[in-house]
Amino acid sequence: MRLSQVGACVLLAVVSIQLVPCKGQATEFLFGTFPDNFWWSTATSSYQIEGAWNVSGKGLNIWDTYCHVGGNVNNNDTGDVACDSYNKYDEDIKLMKELGVSHYRFSISWARIFPDGTKASYNQAGIDHYEKLVDALKANDIIPMITLYHWDLPQALQDMGGWTNESLIGHFNDYADVMFEKLGPKVDLWLTFNEPFVVCWLGYGVGAHAPGIKEAGTSTYECAHTIIKSHAKAWHTYDTKYRATQKGKIGITLDSDWKEAFNASNPDDVAAADRAMQFKLGWFAHPIFVNGDYPEVMKAAVYNKSMAQGLDASRQPSFTEAEKQEIKGTHDFFGLNHYTTQLIEPRDWEFESWEQDQEAKEIRDPSWPDSGSDWLKVVPWGLRKLLSFVKDNYGNQEIIITENGVSIQSNTKEDALNDQARIDYYRGYINEVLKAIRLDNVNVIAYTAWSLLDNFEWSRGYAERFGLHYVDFDDPARPRTAKESAKYIKQLIKDHGFPDTSGGSKKQGSAIVGLCSVLGVILLKLFN
Ligand code: GAL
């Protein structure tokens, strides 16, 4: 195609994008409030905020190791100091008080409790730290929700093969057991794992996260297999040993983008989008919430690809019948992290990896607003569709949104504080949660904003800021400053949603999103 033709096409597409909204995606803003018992939370994780990487007996974890090797992380940033929340948690709690959240989700650094990952290395100082944090939260009427594993595996366990070694099932259970015993009397809400998908794909598949392994067609699947079994075992430990006395709830947090068929009237696109959902969310949710086993479409796809490679078994390990029974039903709620959406169409890939086994290709609509992270496009309506998908596929579970938020890259502090784009993101996405509850009858019981603070954004370092509060990483005191979005969220929590104060005249107020058109589709095809 000649350049002038491309130009004409772009022009036509732009004009038509403005004129023809996608069916079912252009949505009106919904005024209204959340159910009375709906709760608001914010979240962080240990490696991303604590710092204090080598104090009070803490052992090395895989992120310490990964960051200390130059070249793995943007700007060679590390979590050595991060937000210094290990020392400044009182300040963090003040920020939460000011926001008005009722809950705070944070994670435990396993290597503070068991420096070498095993119970033989038990370190009381680690327990003492988290007990102080829990006490301080409760003294401020903030309910703690603890994630046991938010990616910072003790290095000594990685030296044994990490999540591809099934002996970690027992070690994780020992760690979980100690945490339930020590903190369970004060903590009612537990998450075993945060986003096993990211652990296994970025950590063991493409090597973009610690431990940096690139075995995308094998270790990725083994990692997931071990984590699902580890989750199930720890859930049963809580269920049989602690539930009766502690009366808490325990689940897992799964991340999922929404995968929308590129062309909803093309059955191949619809099937590809469903495959992509099954490979991403179903990989973990199907065993835990449905029948103890991976989704059929996923098992078949990996098996067929493995056979085509000339292997004598599938690259995806399988569960025994006893394991399926042990895994099925290990949930008290559905923990969900969500950030973005992709369009999906089928594609035959040449190589074998988790990504290519699913024979689907991701496309991002160029009309979707960008954020500070290349992977995160702003597509609020995807969250509502995802929530309905969870309801339809995994039973009408209580859903706790355990993360949702957006990054912005800013050159100056002033820019970072004036984060209108984050306000727009929260307004749009939280409104879709309200629609899911009020219009689709999805049982969402809580919303968690990621994150309380700007923090160490994994391999992106400190460049991509997700916080409601700005942290000055150049200042040794790591001062925090509320952004405009913190003020917005505070008001939203106070209002418990979006009450219509206009007497109804605002009903036409719109959040037209996801605009597209026939020509827009043609353009997308041309450039993807
Ligand atoms: C999630 C993760 C968080 C945070 C967030 C923003 O996947 O659980 O730790 O990094 O993404 O990228």
Coordinates of C-alpha atoms and ligand atoms in Angstrom, one line a residue:
M1 CA 0.0 0.0 0.0
R2 CA 1.3 3.4 -0.9
L3 CA 1.9 6.0 1.7
S4 CA -0.9 8.3 0.4
Q5 CA -3.3 5.4 0.6
V6 CA -2.3 4.7 4.2
G7 CA -2.8 8.3 5.0
A8 CA -6.3 8.3 3.5
C9 CA -7.1 5.2 5.3
V10 CA -5.9 6.7 8.6
L11 CA -8.0 9.8 8.0
L12 CA -11.2 7.8 7.2
A13 CA -10.7 5.6 10.1
V14 CA -10.2 8.5 12.5
V15 CA -13.4 10.1 11.2
S16 CA -15.3 6.9 11.5
I17 CA -13.9 6.1 14.9
Q18 CA -15.4 9.4 16.0
L19 CA -18.8 8.6 14.5
V20 CA -19.5 4.9 15.2
P21 CA -19.2 3.6 18.7
C22 CA -18.7 -0.2 19.2
K23 CA -21.9 -2.0 20.1
G24 CA -22.2 -2.9 23.7
Q25 CA -19.1 -1.0 24.8
A26 CA -20.1 2.6 24.7
T27 CA -21.5 3.0 28.2
E28 CA -23.3 5.7 30.1
F29 CA -22.0 6.7 33.5
L30 CA -24.1 5.1 36.3
F31 CA -24.9 7.3 39.3
G32 CA -25.6 5.4 42.5
T33 CA -23.9 4.1 45.6
F34 CA -22.5 0.7 46.5
P35 CA -24.2 -1.8 48.8
D36 CA -24.0 -0.9 52.5
N37 CA -21.5 -3.6 53.4
F38 CA -19.2 -3.0 50.4
W39 CA -15.7 -2.2 51.6
W40 CA -12.8 -0.1 50.3
S41 CA -9.2 -1.0 50.6
T42 CA -5.8 -0.2 49.3
A43 CA -2.8 -2.4 48.7
T44 CA 1.0 -2.8 48.7
S45 CA 3.4 -5.7 48.8
S46 CA 6.5 -6.4 50.9
Y47 CA 9.3 -6.2 48.3
Q48 CA 7.7 -3.2 46.6
I49 CA 7.6 -1.0 49.7
E50 CA 9.5 -2.3 52.7
G51 CA 13.1 -1.8 52.0
A52 CA 15.2 -3.0 55.0
W53 CA 16.4 -5.8 52.8
N54 CA 19.1 -7.0 55.2
V55 CA 17.9 -6.3 58.7
S56 CA 16.7 -8.2 61.7
G57 CA 17.7 -11.6 60.4
K58 CA 15.9 -11.4 57.1
G59 CA 17.2 -13.9 54.5
L60 CA 17.9 -13.1 50.8
N61 CA 15.0 -13.4 48.5
I62 CA 14.9 -13.8 44.7
W63 CA 14.2 -10.1 44.1
D64 CA 17.2 -9.1 46.2
T65 CA 19.3 -11.3 44.0
Y66 CA 17.7 -10.3 40.8
C67 CA 18.0 -6.6 41.4
H68 CA 21.5 -6.8 42.6
V69 CA 22.6 -8.2 39.3
G70 CA 23.0 -5.2 37.0
G71 CA 20.8 -5.0 33.9
N72 CA 17.7 -6.8 35.1
V73 CA 15.7 -3.8 36.2
N74 CA 15.2 -0.4 34.6
N75 CA 17.8 2.0 35.8
N76 CA 19.2 -0.8 38.0
D77 CA 16.7 0.2 40.7
T78 CA 16.4 -2.1 43.7
G79 CA 14.0 -2.6 46.6
D80 CA 16.8 -2.2 49.1
V81 CA 15.1 0.9 50.5
A82 CA 12.0 1.3 48.4
C83 CA 9.5 3.4 50.4
D84 CA 11.2 2.4 53.7
S85 CA 7.8 1.2 54.9
Y86 CA 9.5 -1.3 57.2
N87 CA 10.3 1.7 59.3
K88 CA 7.6 4.1 58.2
Y89 CA 4.5 2.0 58.5
D90 CA 3.0 4.4 61.0
E91 CA 3.1 7.1 58.4
D92 CA 1.5 4.8 55.9
I93 CA -1.3 4.1 58.3
K94 CA -1.9 7.8 58.7
L95 CA -2.3 8.1 54.9
M96 CA -4.9 5.2 55.0
K97 CA -6.8 6.9 57.8
E98 CA -7.0 10.0 55.8
L99 CA -8.2 8.1 52.8
G100 CA -10.9 6.5 54.8
V101 CA -10.3 2.9 53.7
S102 CA -11.6 0.2 56.0
H103 CA -9.1 -2.5 54.9
Y104 CA -5.4 -2.7 54.0
R105 CA -3.9 -5.5 51.9
F106 CA -0.2 -6.1 52.4
S107 CA 2.1 -9.0 52.0
I108 CA 4.6 -10.9 54.3
S109 CA 8.2 -11.3 53.2
W110 CA 8.7 -15.0 53.6
A111 CA 12.4 -14.6 54.1
R112 CA 11.8 -12.4 57.2
I113 CA 10.0 -15.3 58.8
F114 CA 12.1 -18.2 57.5
P115 CA 15.4 -16.7 56.2
D116 CA 16.3 -19.9 54.3
G117 CA 12.7 -20.6 53.4
T118 CA 12.3 -23.6 55.8
K119 CA 10.9 -23.7 59.3
A120 CA 14.2 -24.7 60.7
S121 CA 15.3 -21.1 60.2
Y122 CA 12.4 -19.5 62.0
N123 CA 13.1 -15.9 62.9
Q124 CA 11.0 -14.3 65.6
A125 CA 12.0 -10.8 64.6
G126 CA 10.0 -11.2 61.4
I127 CA 6.9 -12.2 63.2
D128 CA 7.4 -9.3 65.6
H129 CA 7.5 -6.8 62.8
Y130 CA 4.3 -7.9 61.2
E131 CA 2.6 -8.2 64.5
K132 CA 3.4 -4.6 65.3
L133 CA 2.0 -3.6 61.9
V134 CA -1.2 -5.6 62.4
D135 CA -1.6 -4.1 65.9
A136 CA -1.1 -0.5 64.6
L137 CA -3.7 -1.1 61.8
K138 CA -6.2 -2.4 64.2
A139 CA -5.6 0.4 66.7
N140 CA -6.7 2.6 63.8
D141 CA -9.7 0.5 62.9
I142 CA -8.2 -0.7 59.6
I143 CA -8.7 -4.4 58.9
P144 CA -5.6 -6.2 57.7
M145 CA -5.8 -8.6 54.7
I146 CA -2.5 -10.5 54.4
T147 CA -1.0 -12.0 51.2
L148 CA 1.4 -14.8 52.0
Y149 CA 3.2 -14.8 48.7
H150 CA 3.7 -11.7 46.6
W151 CA 6.6 -12.9 44.6
D152 CA 9.6 -12.6 47.0
L153 CA 10.6 -16.3 47.4
P154 CA 13.5 -17.0 49.8
Q155 CA 16.6 -17.4 47.6
A156 CA 17.5 -20.7 49.3
L157 CA 14.3 -22.2 47.9
Q158 CA 15.1 -20.9 44.4
D159 CA 18.4 -22.6 44.7
M160 CA 16.5 -25.8 44.9
G161 CA 14.6 -25.0 41.7
G162 CA 11.9 -22.7 43.1
W163 CA 8.3 -23.3 42.0
T164 CA 9.3 -26.1 39.6
N165 CA 10.4 -28.2 42.7
E166 CA 7.3 -29.8 44.4
S167 CA 9.1 -29.8 47.7
L168 CA 8.0 -26.2 47.9
I169 CA 4.5 -27.3 48.6
G170 CA 5.5 -28.5 52.0
H171 CA 7.7 -25.5 52.7
F172 CA 5.0 -23.1 51.7
N173 CA 2.6 -24.9 54.0
D174 CA 5.0 -24.7 56.9
Y175 CA 5.3 -21.0 56.3
A176 CA 1.5 -20.5 56.0
D177 CA 0.9 -22.6 59.1
V178 CA 3.3 -20.5 61.2
M179 CA 1.6 -17.3 60.0
F180 CA -1.9 -18.6 60.7
E181 CA -0.7 -19.7 64.2
K182 CA 1.0 -16.4 65.1
L183 CA -1.1 -13.8 63.4
G184 CA -4.4 -15.7 62.8
P185 CA -5.8 -14.7 66.2
K186 CA -5.6 -11.0 64.9
V187 CA -6.1 -11.5 61.2
D188 CA -9.3 -12.7 59.5
L189 CA -8.5 -12.3 55.8
W190 CA -5.8 -14.3 54.0
L191 CA -4.6 -14.7 50.5
T192 CA -2.2 -17.5 49.7
F193 CA -0.7 -16.3 46.4
N194 CA -0.8 -13.1 44.4
E195 CA -1.1 -13.6 40.7
P196 CA 0.4 -17.0 40.1
F197 CA 0.1 -16.3 36.4
V198 CA 2.7 -13.5 36.6
V199 CA 5.0 -15.6 38.9
C200 CA 5.0 -18.4 36.3
W201 CA 5.0 -16.5 33.1
L202 CA 7.2 -13.6 33.8
G203 CA 9.4 -15.5 36.3
Y204 CA 9.7 -18.9 34.5
G205 CA 8.5 -18.2 31.0
V206 CA 9.9 -15.0 29.6
G207 CA 12.4 -14.3 32.4
A208 CA 11.3 -10.7 32.8
H209 CA 10.9 -11.1 36.6
A210 CA 12.9 -12.9 39.2
P211 CA 14.2 -15.6 39.0
G212 CA 14.6 -14.7 35.3
I213 CA 14.1 -18.2 33.9
K214 CA 13.2 -18.5 30.2
E215 CA 11.5 -21.9 29.8
A216 CA 8.2 -20.7 28.3
G217 CA 6.8 -24.1 27.2
T218 CA 7.8 -26.2 30.2
S219 CA 8.8 -24.6 33.5
T220 CA 5.9 -22.2 33.2
Y221 CA 3.5 -25.0 33.4
E222 CA 5.4 -26.8 36.2
C223 CA 5.5 -23.6 38.3
A224 CA 1.7 -23.3 38.0
H225 CA 1.2 -26.9 38.9
T226 CA 3.3 -26.5 42.1
I227 CA 1.6 -23.3 43.1
I228 CA -1.9 -24.6 42.7
K229 CA -1.1 -27.6 44.9
S230 CA 0.7 -25.3 47.4
H231 CA -2.4 -23.1 47.5
A232 CA -4.7 -26.0 48.1
K233 CA -2.5 -27.5 50.9
A234 CA -2.3 -24.2 52.7
W235 CA -6.1 -23.6 52.3
H236 CA -6.7 -27.1 53.9
T237 CA -4.3 -26.3 56.7
Y238 CA -6.3 -23.2 57.5
D239 CA -9.6 -25.0 57.0
T240 CA -8.8 -28.0 59.3
K241 CA -6.5 -26.4 61.9
Y242 CA -7.6 -22.8 62.3
R243 CA -10.9 -22.0 60.8
A244 CA -13.0 -23.2 63.8
T245 CA -11.2 -20.9 66.3
Q246 CA -10.1 -18.0 64.0
K247 CA -13.2 -17.8 61.9
G248 CA -11.4 -16.1 59.0
K249 CA -11.5 -16.4 55.3
I250 CA -8.8 -17.5 52.9
G251 CA -8.5 -17.5 49.1
I252 CA -6.2 -16.8 46.2
T253 CA -5.8 -13.7 44.1
L254 CA -5.8 -14.3 40.3
D255 CA -5.0 -11.6 37.8
S256 CA -6.9 -11.4 34.5
D257 CA -7.1 -9.0 31.7
W258 CA -10.3 -9.0 29.8
K259 CA -10.0 -10.7 26.4
E260 CA -12.5 -9.4 23.9
A261 CA -13.1 -11.1 20.6
F262 CA -11.6 -8.8 17.9
N263 CA -14.7 -9.3 15.8
A264 CA -17.6 -10.5 17.9
S265 CA -19.5 -11.8 14.9
N266 CA -16.6 -14.0 13.8
P267 CA -16.9 -17.4 15.7
D268 CA -13.1 -18.0 15.3
D269 CA -12.4 -14.7 17.1
V270 CA -14.9 -15.6 19.8
A271 CA -13.3 -19.0 20.3
A272 CA -9.8 -17.5 20.3
A273 CA -10.9 -15.0 23.0
D274 CA -12.3 -17.7 25.1
R275 CA -9.2 -19.8 24.7
A276 CA -7.1 -16.8 25.8
M277 CA -9.4 -16.4 28.9
Q278 CA -9.0 -20.0 29.7
F279 CA -5.2 -19.9 29.4
K280 CA -5.0 -16.9 31.6
L281 CA -7.7 -17.0 34.3
G282 CA -9.0 -20.5 33.7
W283 CA -5.5 -22.0 34.2
F284 CA -5.8 -21.3 37.9
A285 CA -9.5 -20.6 38.5
H286 CA -10.8 -23.7 36.8
P287 CA -9.0 -26.1 39.1
I288 CA -9.8 -24.2 42.2
F289 CA -13.4 -23.1 41.5
V290 CA -14.7 -25.7 39.1
N291 CA -13.4 -29.3 39.1
G292 CA -9.8 -29.5 40.4
D293 CA -8.4 -29.7 36.9
Y294 CA -7.2 -27.4 34.1
P295 CA -9.7 -26.2 31.5
E296 CA -10.3 -28.9 28.8
V297 CA -9.5 -26.4 26.0
M298 CA -6.2 -25.6 27.6
K299 CA -5.3 -29.3 28.2
A300 CA -6.2 -30.2 24.7
A301 CA -4.2 -27.3 23.1
V302 CA -1.0 -28.0 25.0
Y303 CA -1.3 -31.8 24.4
N304 CA -1.8 -31.3 20.7
K305 CA 1.1 -29.0 20.4
S306 CA 3.3 -31.3 22.4
M307 CA 2.3 -34.3 20.1
A308 CA 3.1 -32.2 17.1
Q309 CA 6.5 -31.6 18.5
G310 CA 7.1 -35.3 18.7
L311 CA 7.0 -35.5 22.5
D312 CA 5.5 -38.5 24.2
A313 CA 3.5 -36.5 26.8
S314 CA 1.9 -33.1 27.2
R315 CA 4.3 -30.4 28.4
Q316 CA 1.5 -29.5 30.9
P317 CA 1.7 -31.8 33.9
S318 CA -1.6 -33.4 35.0
F319 CA -3.2 -33.8 38.4
T320 CA -4.1 -37.2 39.9
E321 CA -7.7 -37.8 40.9
A322 CA -6.7 -37.4 44.6
E323 CA -5.0 -34.1 43.8
K324 CA -8.1 -32.9 41.9
Q325 CA -10.2 -33.6 45.0
E326 CA -7.8 -31.7 47.2
I327 CA -7.7 -28.7 44.9
K328 CA -11.4 -28.3 44.0
G329 CA -13.3 -25.9 46.2
T330 CA -10.3 -24.4 48.0
H331 CA -11.7 -20.9 48.2
D332 CA -13.8 -18.7 50.5
F333 CA -14.0 -15.9 47.9
F334 CA -12.7 -14.9 44.5
G335 CA -9.7 -12.5 44.7
L336 CA -9.3 -10.6 41.5
N337 CA -6.7 -8.2 40.2
H338 CA -7.5 -6.4 37.0
Y339 CA -5.8 -3.6 35.0
T340 CA -6.5 -3.8 31.2
T341 CA -8.1 -5.4 28.2
Q342 CA -7.0 -6.8 24.8
L343 CA -8.7 -7.7 21.6
I344 CA -8.1 -11.3 20.5
E345 CA -8.0 -13.1 17.2
P346 CA -6.7 -16.6 16.3
R347 CA -3.2 -17.1 15.2
D348 CA -1.1 -20.2 14.5
W349 CA 2.2 -19.8 16.2
E350 CA 5.3 -21.6 15.1
F351 CA 7.0 -22.2 18.5
E352 CA 5.8 -23.8 21.8
S353 CA 5.2 -21.7 24.8
W354 CA 2.3 -20.9 27.1
E355 CA 1.7 -17.8 24.9
Q356 CA 1.8 -19.7 21.6
D357 CA 0.1 -22.9 22.8
Q358 CA -3.2 -20.9 23.0
E359 CA -3.1 -20.0 19.3
A360 CA -4.4 -16.5 19.9
K361 CA -3.0 -13.1 19.2
E362 CA -3.5 -9.9 21.3
I363 CA -4.3 -6.6 19.7
R364 CA -4.6 -3.2 21.3
D365 CA -7.0 -0.7 19.9
P366 CA -5.0 2.4 19.3
S367 CA -8.0 4.5 20.4
W368 CA -7.6 3.2 24.0
P369 CA -5.8 5.7 26.2
D370 CA -2.2 4.9 27.2
S371 CA -0.9 4.9 30.7
G372 CA 2.7 5.0 32.1
S373 CA 3.1 1.3 31.4
D374 CA 3.2 0.0 27.8
W375 CA 1.0 -3.1 28.7
L376 CA -1.7 -1.1 30.4
K377 CA -4.3 0.5 28.2
V378 CA -7.2 2.2 29.8
V379 CA -10.4 0.2 29.0
P380 CA -12.9 0.5 31.8
W381 CA -15.7 -1.6 30.2
G382 CA -13.4 -4.6 30.3
L383 CA -13.7 -4.9 34.0
R384 CA -17.5 -5.2 33.9
K385 CA -17.2 -7.9 31.3
L386 CA -14.6 -9.7 33.3
L387 CA -16.7 -9.6 36.5
S388 CA -19.6 -11.2 34.6
F389 CA -17.3 -13.8 33.2
V390 CA -16.2 -14.7 36.7
K391 CA -19.8 -14.9 37.8
D392 CA -20.8 -17.1 34.9
N393 CA -17.8 -19.4 35.0
Y394 CA -16.9 -19.9 38.6
G395 CA -20.2 -19.8 40.5
N396 CA -21.7 -16.7 42.1
Q397 CA -18.7 -16.2 44.4
E398 CA -18.1 -13.2 46.6
I399 CA -15.5 -11.3 44.5
I400 CA -12.9 -9.2 46.3
I401 CA -11.2 -6.9 43.8
T402 CA -7.7 -7.1 45.4
E403 CA -6.0 -4.7 42.9
N404 CA -7.0 -2.2 40.3
G405 CA -5.1 1.0 39.3
V406 CA -2.9 2.8 36.8
S407 CA 0.6 4.0 36.4
I408 CA 1.7 7.4 35.2
Q409 CA 5.3 8.5 34.3
S410 CA 6.0 12.1 35.3
N411 CA 9.0 14.3 34.9
T412 CA 8.3 16.5 37.9
K413 CA 6.7 16.1 41.3
E414 CA 4.1 18.7 40.4
D415 CA 3.1 16.7 37.4
A416 CA 2.9 13.5 39.4
L417 CA 0.7 15.2 42.0
N418 CA -1.8 16.5 39.4
D419 CA -2.8 13.0 38.3
Q420 CA -6.1 13.7 36.5
A421 CA -5.5 10.6 34.3
R422 CA -5.5 8.5 37.4
I423 CA -8.7 10.1 38.6
D424 CA -10.3 9.4 35.2
Y425 CA -9.1 5.8 35.4
Y426 CA -10.5 5.2 38.9
R427 CA -13.8 7.0 38.1
G428 CA -14.3 4.9 34.9
Y429 CA -13.3 1.5 36.4
I430 CA -15.0 1.9 39.7
N431 CA -18.2 2.9 37.9
E432 CA -18.0 -0.4 35.9
V433 CA -17.8 -2.2 39.2
L434 CA -21.0 -0.4 40.3
K435 CA -22.7 -1.5 37.0
A436 CA -21.6 -5.1 37.6
I437 CA -23.2 -5.0 41.0
R438 CA -26.3 -3.0 40.2
L439 CA -27.1 -4.0 36.6
D440 CA -25.5 -7.5 36.3
N441 CA -26.0 -8.8 39.9
V442 CA -22.4 -9.7 40.3
N443 CA -21.5 -10.3 43.9
V444 CA -18.5 -7.9 44.2
I445 CA -18.0 -7.2 47.9
A446 CA -14.8 -5.0 47.9
Y447 CA -12.6 -2.8 45.9
T448 CA -8.9 -2.3 46.4
A449 CA -6.9 0.5 44.8
W450 CA -3.4 -0.3 43.7
S451 CA -1.5 1.3 45.3
L452 CA -1.3 3.3 48.5
L453 CA 2.1 4.5 47.5
D454 CA 4.4 4.9 44.5
N455 CA 6.6 1.9 44.8
F456 CA 9.1 -0.5 43.2
E457 CA 7.3 -1.5 40.1
W458 CA 9.3 -4.8 39.6
S459 CA 11.4 -4.8 36.4
R460 CA 10.2 -1.2 35.6
G461 CA 11.8 0.1 38.8
Y462 CA 10.6 3.4 40.1
A463 CA 9.7 5.0 36.7
E464 CA 6.1 3.8 36.6
R465 CA 4.2 5.3 39.5
F466 CA 1.0 3.6 40.6
G467 CA 0.5 5.4 44.0
L468 CA -2.3 7.5 45.4
H469 CA 0.6 9.1 47.3
Y470 CA 3.8 10.4 45.7
V471 CA 7.0 9.2 47.2
D472 CA 10.3 11.1 46.7
F473 CA 12.8 8.3 46.1
D474 CA 15.7 10.8 46.0
D475 CA 15.1 11.9 49.5
P476 CA 16.5 9.5 52.2
A477 CA 13.4 10.2 54.3
R478 CA 11.1 9.0 51.5
P479 CA 8.5 11.7 52.2
R480 CA 4.9 10.9 51.0
T481 CA 2.6 13.5 49.5
A482 CA -1.1 12.9 48.6
K483 CA -1.9 13.2 44.9
E484 CA -5.1 14.7 43.6
S485 CA -6.3 11.1 43.1
A486 CA -6.0 10.4 46.8
K487 CA -8.4 13.3 47.4
Y488 CA -10.7 11.9 44.8
I489 CA -10.7 8.4 46.3
K490 CA -11.2 9.8 49.7
Q491 CA -14.4 11.6 48.5
L492 CA -15.5 8.5 46.6
I493 CA -15.2 6.4 49.7
K494 CA -17.0 9.0 51.8
D495 CA -19.8 9.1 49.2
H496 CA -19.7 5.3 49.0
G497 CA -19.8 5.6 45.2
F498 CA -21.3 8.2 42.9
P499 CA -24.5 9.6 44.4
D500 CA -26.5 11.6 41.9
T501 CA -26.6 15.1 43.4
S502 CA -28.1 16.7 40.3
G503 CA -31.6 15.3 40.8
G504 CA -31.2 13.1 37.7
S505 CA -30.1 15.7 35.2
K506 CA -26.6 14.1 35.0
K507 CA -28.0 10.8 33.7
Q508 CA -26.8 11.7 30.2
G509 CA -23.3 12.3 31.4
S510 CA -21.3 9.9 29.5
A511 CA -18.2 7.8 29.5
I512 CA -18.1 6.8 25.9
V513 CA -15.3 4.4 25.7
G514 CA -13.9 1.8 23.3
L515 CA -15.0 3.6 20.2
C516 CA -14.4 1.7 16.9
S517 CA -15.8 1.3 13.5
V518 CA -15.7 -0.9 10.5
L519 CA -12.9 1.3 9.1
G520 CA -11.2 1.3 12.5
V521 CA -11.2 -2.5 12.3
I522 CA -9.7 -2.4 8.8
L523 CA -7.0 -0.1 10.1
L524 CA -6.2 -2.3 13.0
K525 CA -5.9 -5.3 10.7
L526 CA -3.6 -3.4 8.5
F527 CA -1.2 -2.5 11.3
N528 CA -1.2 -5.6 13.4
Ligands
GAL1 C1 0.2 -6.5 39.7 C2 1.1 -6.8 40.9 C3 1.5 -5.6 41.8 C4 1.8 -4.4 40.9 C5 0.7 -4.2 39.9 C6 1.0 -3.0 38.9 O1 0.4 -7.4 38.8 O2 0.4 -7.7 41.8 O3 2.5 -6.0 42.6 O4 3.0 -4.4 40.5 O5 0.6 -5.3 39.1 O6 1.8 -3.5 37.8

